[in-house]
mmCIF file with all atom_site columns, C-alpha atoms in Angstrom:
data_model
loop_
_atom_site.group_PDB
_atom_site.id
_atom_site.type_symbol
_atom_site.label_atom_id
_atom_site.label_alt_id
_atom_site.label_comp_id
_atom_site.label_asym_id
_atom_site.label_entity_id
_atom_site.label_seq_id
_atom_site.pdbx_PDB_ins_code
_atom_site.Cartn_x
_atom_site.Cartn_y
_atom_site.Cartn_z
_atom_site.occupancy
_atom_site.B_iso_or_equiv
_atom_site.pdbx_formal_charge
_atom_site.auth_seq_id
_atom_site.auth_comp_id
_atom_site.auth_asym_id
_atom_site.auth_atom_id
_atom_site.pdbx_PDB_model_num
ATOM 1   C CA . MET A 1 1   ? 7.916   -4.389  8.451   1.00 0.00 ? 1   MET A CA 1
ATOM 2   C CA . ARG A 1 2   ? 4.743   -5.555  6.478   1.00 0.00 ? 2   ARG A CA 1
ATOM 3   C CA . ARG A 1 3   ? 4.024   -9.252  6.484   1.00 0.00 ? 3   ARG A CA 1
ATOM 4   C CA . GLY A 1 4   ? 2.680   -11.378 3.678   1.00 0.00 ? 4   GLY A CA 1
ATOM 5   C CA . ARG A 1 5   ? -0.422  -13.592 4.075   1.00 0.00 ? 5   ARG A CA 1
ATOM 6   C CA . ARG A 1 6   ? 1.675   -16.707 4.750   1.00 0.00 ? 6   ARG A CA 1
ATOM 7   C CA . GLY A 1 7   ? 3.743   -14.702 7.458   1.00 0.00 ? 7   GLY A CA 1
ATOM 8   C CA . THR A 1 8   ? 6.772   -13.981 5.222   1.00 0.00 ? 8   THR A CA 1
ATOM 9   C CA . PRO A 1 9   ? 8.157   -10.736 5.624   1.00 0.00 ? 9   PRO A CA 1
ATOM 10  C CA . ALA A 1 10  ? 7.657   -8.134  2.378   1.00 0.00 ? 10  ALA A CA 1
ATOM 11  C CA . GLY A 1 11  ? 10.622  -8.580  0.274   1.00 0.00 ? 11  GLY A CA 1
ATOM 12  C CA . GLU A 1 12  ? 11.453  -12.183 0.489   1.00 0.00 ? 12  GLU A CA 1
ATOM 13  C CA . PRO A 1 13  ? 11.327  -14.267 -2.580  1.00 0.00 ? 13  PRO A CA 1
ATOM 14  C CA . ASN A 1 14  ? 8.172   -16.127 -1.762  1.00 0.00 ? 14  ASN A CA 1
ATOM 15  C CA . SER A 1 15  ? 6.440   -12.728 -0.909  1.00 0.00 ? 15  SER A CA 1
ATOM 16  C CA . ALA A 1 16  ? 7.625   -11.194 -4.082  1.00 0.00 ? 16  ALA A CA 1
ATOM 17  C CA . LEU A 1 17  ? 6.521   -13.997 -6.134  1.00 0.00 ? 17  LEU A CA 1
ATOM 18  C CA . ALA A 1 18  ? 3.128   -13.928 -4.617  1.00 0.00 ? 18  ALA A CA 1
ATOM 19  C CA . ASP A 1 19  ? 2.783   -10.132 -5.015  1.00 0.00 ? 19  ASP A CA 1
ATOM 20  C CA . GLU A 1 20  ? 3.727   -10.502 -8.456  1.00 0.00 ? 20  GLU A CA 1
ATOM 21  C CA . THR A 1 21  ? 1.561   -13.217 -9.214  1.00 0.00 ? 21  THR A CA 1
ATOM 22  C CA . GLU A 1 22  ? -1.504  -11.552 -7.397  1.00 0.00 ? 22  GLU A CA 1
ATOM 23  C CA . GLY A 1 23  ? -0.707  -8.200  -9.539  1.00 0.00 ? 23  GLY A CA 1
ATOM 24  C CA . TYR A 1 24  ? -0.757  -10.356 -12.573 1.00 0.00 ? 24  TYR A CA 1
ATOM 25  C CA . LEU A 1 25  ? -4.027  -11.662 -11.675 1.00 0.00 ? 25  LEU A CA 1
ATOM 26  C CA . LEU A 1 26  ? -5.641  -8.329  -10.691 1.00 0.00 ? 26  LEU A CA 1
ATOM 27  C CA . ALA A 1 27  ? -4.283  -6.590  -14.191 1.00 0.00 ? 27  ALA A CA 1
ATOM 28  C CA . HIS A 1 28  ? -5.984  -9.810  -16.036 1.00 0.00 ? 28  HIS A CA 1
ATOM 29  C CA . SER A 1 29  ? -9.150  -9.202  -14.057 1.00 0.00 ? 29  SER A CA 1
ATOM 30  C CA . HIS A 1 30  ? -9.386  -5.594  -14.876 1.00 0.00 ? 30  HIS A CA 1
ATOM 31  C CA . ARG A 1 31  ? -8.483  -6.288  -18.614 1.00 0.00 ? 31  ARG A CA 1
ATOM 32  C CA . ASP A 1 32  ? -11.343 -8.797  -18.784 1.00 0.00 ? 32  ASP A CA 1
ATOM 33  C CA . GLU A 1 33  ? -13.820 -6.573  -16.943 1.00 0.00 ? 33  GLU A CA 1
ATOM 34  C CA . ALA A 1 34  ? -12.835 -3.841  -19.499 1.00 0.00 ? 34  ALA A CA 1
ATOM 35  C CA . GLU A 1 35  ? -13.355 -5.957  -22.516 1.00 0.00 ? 35  GLU A CA 1
ATOM 36  C CA . HIS A 1 36  ? -16.696 -6.922  -21.285 1.00 0.00 ? 36  HIS A CA 1
ATOM 37  C CA . GLU A 1 37  ? -17.928 -3.378  -20.680 1.00 0.00 ? 37  GLU A CA 1
ATOM 38  C CA . ALA A 1 38  ? -16.802 -2.712  -24.030 1.00 0.00 ? 38  ALA A CA 1
ATOM 39  C CA . GLU A 1 39  ? -18.593 -5.337  -25.620 1.00 0.00 ? 39  GLU A CA 1
ATOM 40  C CA . GLU A 1 40  ? -21.802 -4.628  -23.870 1.00 0.00 ? 40  GLU A CA 1
ATOM 41  C CA . LEU A 1 41  ? -21.102 -1.005  -25.094 1.00 0.00 ? 41  LEU A CA 1
ATOM 42  C CA . CYS A 1 42  ? -20.914 -2.077  -28.656 1.00 0.00 ? 42  CYS A CA 1
ATOM 43  C CA . ALA A 1 43  ? -23.876 -4.216  -28.226 1.00 0.00 ? 43  ALA A CA 1
ATOM 44  C CA . ARG A 1 44  ? -26.043 -1.159  -27.515 1.00 0.00 ? 44  ARG A CA 1
ATOM 45  C CA . MET A 1 45  ? -24.756 0.343   -30.734 1.00 0.00 ? 45  MET A CA 1
ATOM 46  C CA . PRO A 1 46  ? -26.152 -2.248  -33.415 1.00 0.00 ? 46  PRO A CA 1
ATOM 47  C CA . TRP A 1 47  ? -24.945 0.185   -36.311 1.00 0.00 ? 47  TRP A CA 1
ATOM 48  C CA . LEU A 1 48  ? -21.364 -0.219  -35.632 1.00 0.00 ? 48  LEU A CA 1
ATOM 49  C CA . THR A 1 49  ? -19.526 -2.287  -38.411 1.00 0.00 ? 49  THR A CA 1
ATOM 50  C CA . THR A 1 50  ? -17.514 -5.382  -36.752 1.00 0.00 ? 50  THR A CA 1
ATOM 51  C CA . ALA A 1 51  ? -14.247 -3.365  -37.511 1.00 0.00 ? 51  ALA A CA 1
ATOM 52  C CA . GLN A 1 52  ? -15.611 -0.412  -35.852 1.00 0.00 ? 52  GLN A CA 1
ATOM 53  C CA . ALA A 1 53  ? -16.849 -2.286  -32.991 1.00 0.00 ? 53  ALA A CA 1
ATOM 54  C CA . GLU A 1 54  ? -13.394 -3.968  -32.658 1.00 0.00 ? 54  GLU A CA 1
ATOM 55  C CA . GLU A 1 55  ? -11.728 -0.711  -32.634 1.00 0.00 ? 55  GLU A CA 1
ATOM 56  C CA . LEU A 1 56  ? -14.143 0.893   -30.157 1.00 0.00 ? 56  LEU A CA 1
ATOM 57  C CA . THR A 1 57  ? -13.405 -2.142  -27.901 1.00 0.00 ? 57  THR A CA 1
ATOM 58  C CA . ALA A 1 58  ? -9.642  -1.827  -28.249 1.00 0.00 ? 58  ALA A CA 1
ATOM 59  C CA . HIS A 1 59  ? -9.597  1.757   -27.588 1.00 0.00 ? 59  HIS A CA 1
ATOM 60  C CA . TYR A 1 60  ? -12.221 1.402   -24.728 1.00 0.00 ? 60  TYR A CA 1
ATOM 61  C CA . VAL A 1 61  ? -9.794  -1.134  -23.260 1.00 0.00 ? 61  VAL A CA 1
ATOM 62  C CA . ARG A 1 62  ? -6.545  0.812   -23.461 1.00 0.00 ? 62  ARG A CA 1
ATOM 63  C CA . ARG A 1 63  ? -8.196  3.929   -22.037 1.00 0.00 ? 63  ARG A CA 1
ATOM 64  C CA . ARG A 1 64  ? -9.679  1.996   -19.226 1.00 0.00 ? 64  ARG A CA 1
ATOM 65  C CA . LEU A 1 65  ? -6.526  0.184   -18.236 1.00 0.00 ? 65  LEU A CA 1
ATOM 66  C CA . ASP A 1 66  ? -4.506  3.639   -18.303 1.00 0.00 ? 66  ASP A CA 1
ATOM 67  C CA . VAL A 1 67  ? -6.959  5.092   -15.792 1.00 0.00 ? 67  VAL A CA 1
ATOM 68  C CA . THR A 1 68  ? -6.767  1.889   -13.639 1.00 0.00 ? 68  THR A CA 1
ATOM 69  C CA . ARG A 1 69  ? -2.868  2.140   -13.797 1.00 0.00 ? 69  ARG A CA 1
ATOM 70  C CA . HIS A 1 70  ? -3.173  5.782   -12.692 1.00 0.00 ? 70  HIS A CA 1
ATOM 71  C CA . LEU A 1 71  ? -5.277  5.217   -9.945  1.00 0.00 ? 71  LEU A CA 1
ATOM 72  C CA . MET A 1 72  ? -3.246  2.257   -8.864  1.00 0.00 ? 72  MET A CA 1
ATOM 73  C CA . LEU A 1 73  ? -0.066  4.350   -9.001  1.00 0.00 ? 73  LEU A CA 1
ATOM 74  C CA . GLY A 1 74  ? -1.512  7.169   -6.855  1.00 0.00 ? 74  GLY A CA 1
ATOM 75  C CA . THR A 1 75  ? -2.742  4.407   -4.292  1.00 0.00 ? 75  THR A CA 1
ATOM 76  C CA . VAL A 1 76  ? 0.974   3.211   -4.092  1.00 0.00 ? 76  VAL A CA 1
ATOM 77  C CA . ARG A 1 77  ? 2.384   6.535   -3.839  1.00 0.00 ? 77  ARG A CA 1
ATOM 78  C CA . ARG A 1 78  ? 0.077   7.628   -1.159  1.00 0.00 ? 78  ARG A CA 1
ATOM 79  C CA . ALA A 1 79  ? 0.620   4.217   0.654   1.00 0.00 ? 79  ALA A CA 1
ATOM 80  C CA . ALA A 1 80  ? 4.426   5.162   0.445   1.00 0.00 ? 80  ALA A CA 1
ATOM 81  C CA . GLU A 1 81  ? 3.638   8.866   1.824   1.00 0.00 ? 81  GLU A CA 1
ATOM 82  C CA . LEU A 1 82  ? 1.681   7.432   4.800   1.00 0.00 ? 82  LEU A CA 1
ATOM 83  C CA . ARG A 1 83  ? 4.349   4.496   5.575   1.00 0.00 ? 83  ARG A CA 1
ATOM 84  C CA . GLN A 1 84  ? 6.930   7.441   5.586   1.00 0.00 ? 84  GLN A CA 1
ATOM 85  C CA . GLU A 1 85  ? 4.708   9.602   8.061   1.00 0.00 ? 85  GLU A CA 1
ATOM 86  C CA . TYR A 1 86  ? 3.870   6.691   10.440  1.00 0.00 ? 86  TYR A CA 1
ATOM 87  C CA . GLU A 1 87  ? 7.494   5.490   10.345  1.00 0.00 ? 87  GLU A CA 1
ATOM 88  C CA . SER A 1 88  ? 8.618   9.097   11.304  1.00 0.00 ? 88  SER A CA 1
ATOM 89  C CA . ARG A 1 89  ? 6.098   9.476   14.030  1.00 0.00 ? 89  ARG A CA 1
ATOM 90  C CA . TYR A 1 90  ? 6.872   5.929   15.523  1.00 0.00 ? 90  TYR A CA 1
ATOM 91  C CA . ALA A 1 91  ? 10.641  7.067   15.760  1.00 0.00 ? 91  ALA A CA 1
ATOM 92  C CA . GLU A 1 92  ? 9.767   10.119  17.152  1.00 0.00 ? 92  GLU A CA 1
ATOM 93  C CA . LEU A 1 93  ? 7.704   8.358   19.744  1.00 0.00 ? 93  LEU A CA 1
ATOM 94  C CA . ARG A 1 94  ? 10.196  5.956   20.642  1.00 0.00 ? 94  ARG A CA 1
ATOM 95  C CA . ARG A 1 95  ? 12.747  8.593   21.458  1.00 0.00 ? 95  ARG A CA 1
ATOM 96  C CA . ALA A 1 96  ? 10.460  10.325  23.687  1.00 0.00 ? 96  ALA A CA 1
ATOM 97  C CA . LEU A 1 97  ? 9.613   7.120   25.580  1.00 0.00 ? 97  LEU A CA 1
ATOM 98  C CA . LEU A 1 98  ? 13.545  6.348   25.644  1.00 0.00 ? 98  LEU A CA 1
ATOM 99  C CA . ARG A 1 99  ? 14.159  10.014  27.203  1.00 0.00 ? 99  ARG A CA 1
ATOM 100 C CA . ARG A 1 100 ? 11.313  9.606   29.800  1.00 0.00 ? 100 ARG A CA 1
ATOM 101 C CA . HIS A 1 101 ? 12.703  6.004   30.719  1.00 0.00 ? 101 HIS A CA 1
ATOM 102 C CA . ALA A 1 102 ? 16.134  7.328   31.008  1.00 0.00 ? 102 ALA A CA 1
ATOM 103 C CA . ALA A 1 103 ? 14.953  10.435  33.122  1.00 0.00 ? 103 ALA A CA 1
ATOM 104 C CA . GLY A 1 104 ? 12.875  8.147   35.354  1.00 0.00 ? 104 GLY A CA 1
ATOM 105 C CA . ALA A 1 105 ? 15.916  5.791   35.713  1.00 0.00 ? 105 ALA A CA 1
ATOM 106 C CA . CYS A 1 106 ? 17.904  8.633   36.828  1.00 0.00 ? 106 CYS A CA 1
ATOM 107 C CA . ALA A 1 107 ? 15.704  10.005  39.348  1.00 0.00 ? 107 ALA A CA 1
ATOM 108 C CA . VAL A 1 108 ? 15.204  6.680   41.029  1.00 0.00 ? 108 VAL A CA 1
ATOM 109 C CA . LEU A 1 109 ? 19.040  6.225   41.039  1.00 0.00 ? 109 LEU A CA 1
ATOM 110 C CA . ALA A 1 110 ? 19.204  9.797   42.472  1.00 0.00 ? 110 ALA A CA 1
ATOM 111 C CA . CYS A 1 111 ? 16.718  8.775   45.164  1.00 0.00 ? 111 CYS A CA 1
ATOM 112 C CA . ALA A 1 112 ? 18.675  5.600   45.967  1.00 0.00 ? 112 ALA A CA 1
ATOM 113 C CA . ALA A 1 113 ? 21.885  7.635   46.273  1.00 0.00 ? 113 ALA A CA 1
ATOM 114 C CA . GLY A 1 114 ? 20.195  9.982   48.607  1.00 0.00 ? 114 GLY A CA 1
ATOM 115 C CA . VAL A 1 115 ? 18.565  7.383   50.818  1.00 0.00 ? 115 VAL A CA 1
ATOM 116 C CA . GLY A 1 116 ? 21.873  5.470   51.023  1.00 0.00 ? 116 GLY A CA 1
ATOM 117 C CA . ALA A 1 117 ? 23.722  8.679   51.940  1.00 0.00 ? 117 ALA A CA 1
ATOM 118 C CA . ALA A 1 118 ? 21.151  9.552   54.619  1.00 0.00 ? 118 ALA A CA 1
ATOM 119 C CA . ALA A 1 119 ? 20.980  6.085   55.881  1.00 0.00 ? 119 ALA A CA 1
ATOM 120 C CA . GLY A 1 120 ? 24.780  6.329   56.278  1.00 0.00 ? 120 GLY A CA 1
ATOM 121 C CA . VAL A 1 121 ? 24.791  9.534   58.059  1.00 0.00 ? 121 VAL A CA 1
ATOM 122 C CA . LEU A 1 122 ? 22.111  8.374   60.370  1.00 0.00 ? 122 LEU A CA 1
ATOM 123 C CA . ILE A 1 123 ? 24.069  4.946   61.083  1.00 0.00 ? 123 ILE A CA 1
ATOM 124 C CA . ARG A 1 124 ? 27.308  6.881   62.247  1.00 0.00 ? 124 ARG A CA 1
#
């Protein structure tokens, strides 16, 4: 189970609020960065009118946020796939370990029963 930064399990109210706040701040940061890049781009094109520069900035920011959203969704999707793969492998390893422990316990019991039977025969 994933734990939040403060030791709270993922999905709990405090963790959900922290995750939502972090997501908001991250999105806001990406938007500010995209606006800054668009302004730098427009500054290199002094022939643009104010309206054209604003339109170019708005278009650039929209496109950049779309690309960022697409990349983040891809990352989330891949993380979910990896989580499923690791959980499946972990369950498989746990089952194998349980089988080995059960076989070992049976062997120990069989040996103990054999030793007990042999001791009973020798004592008579």
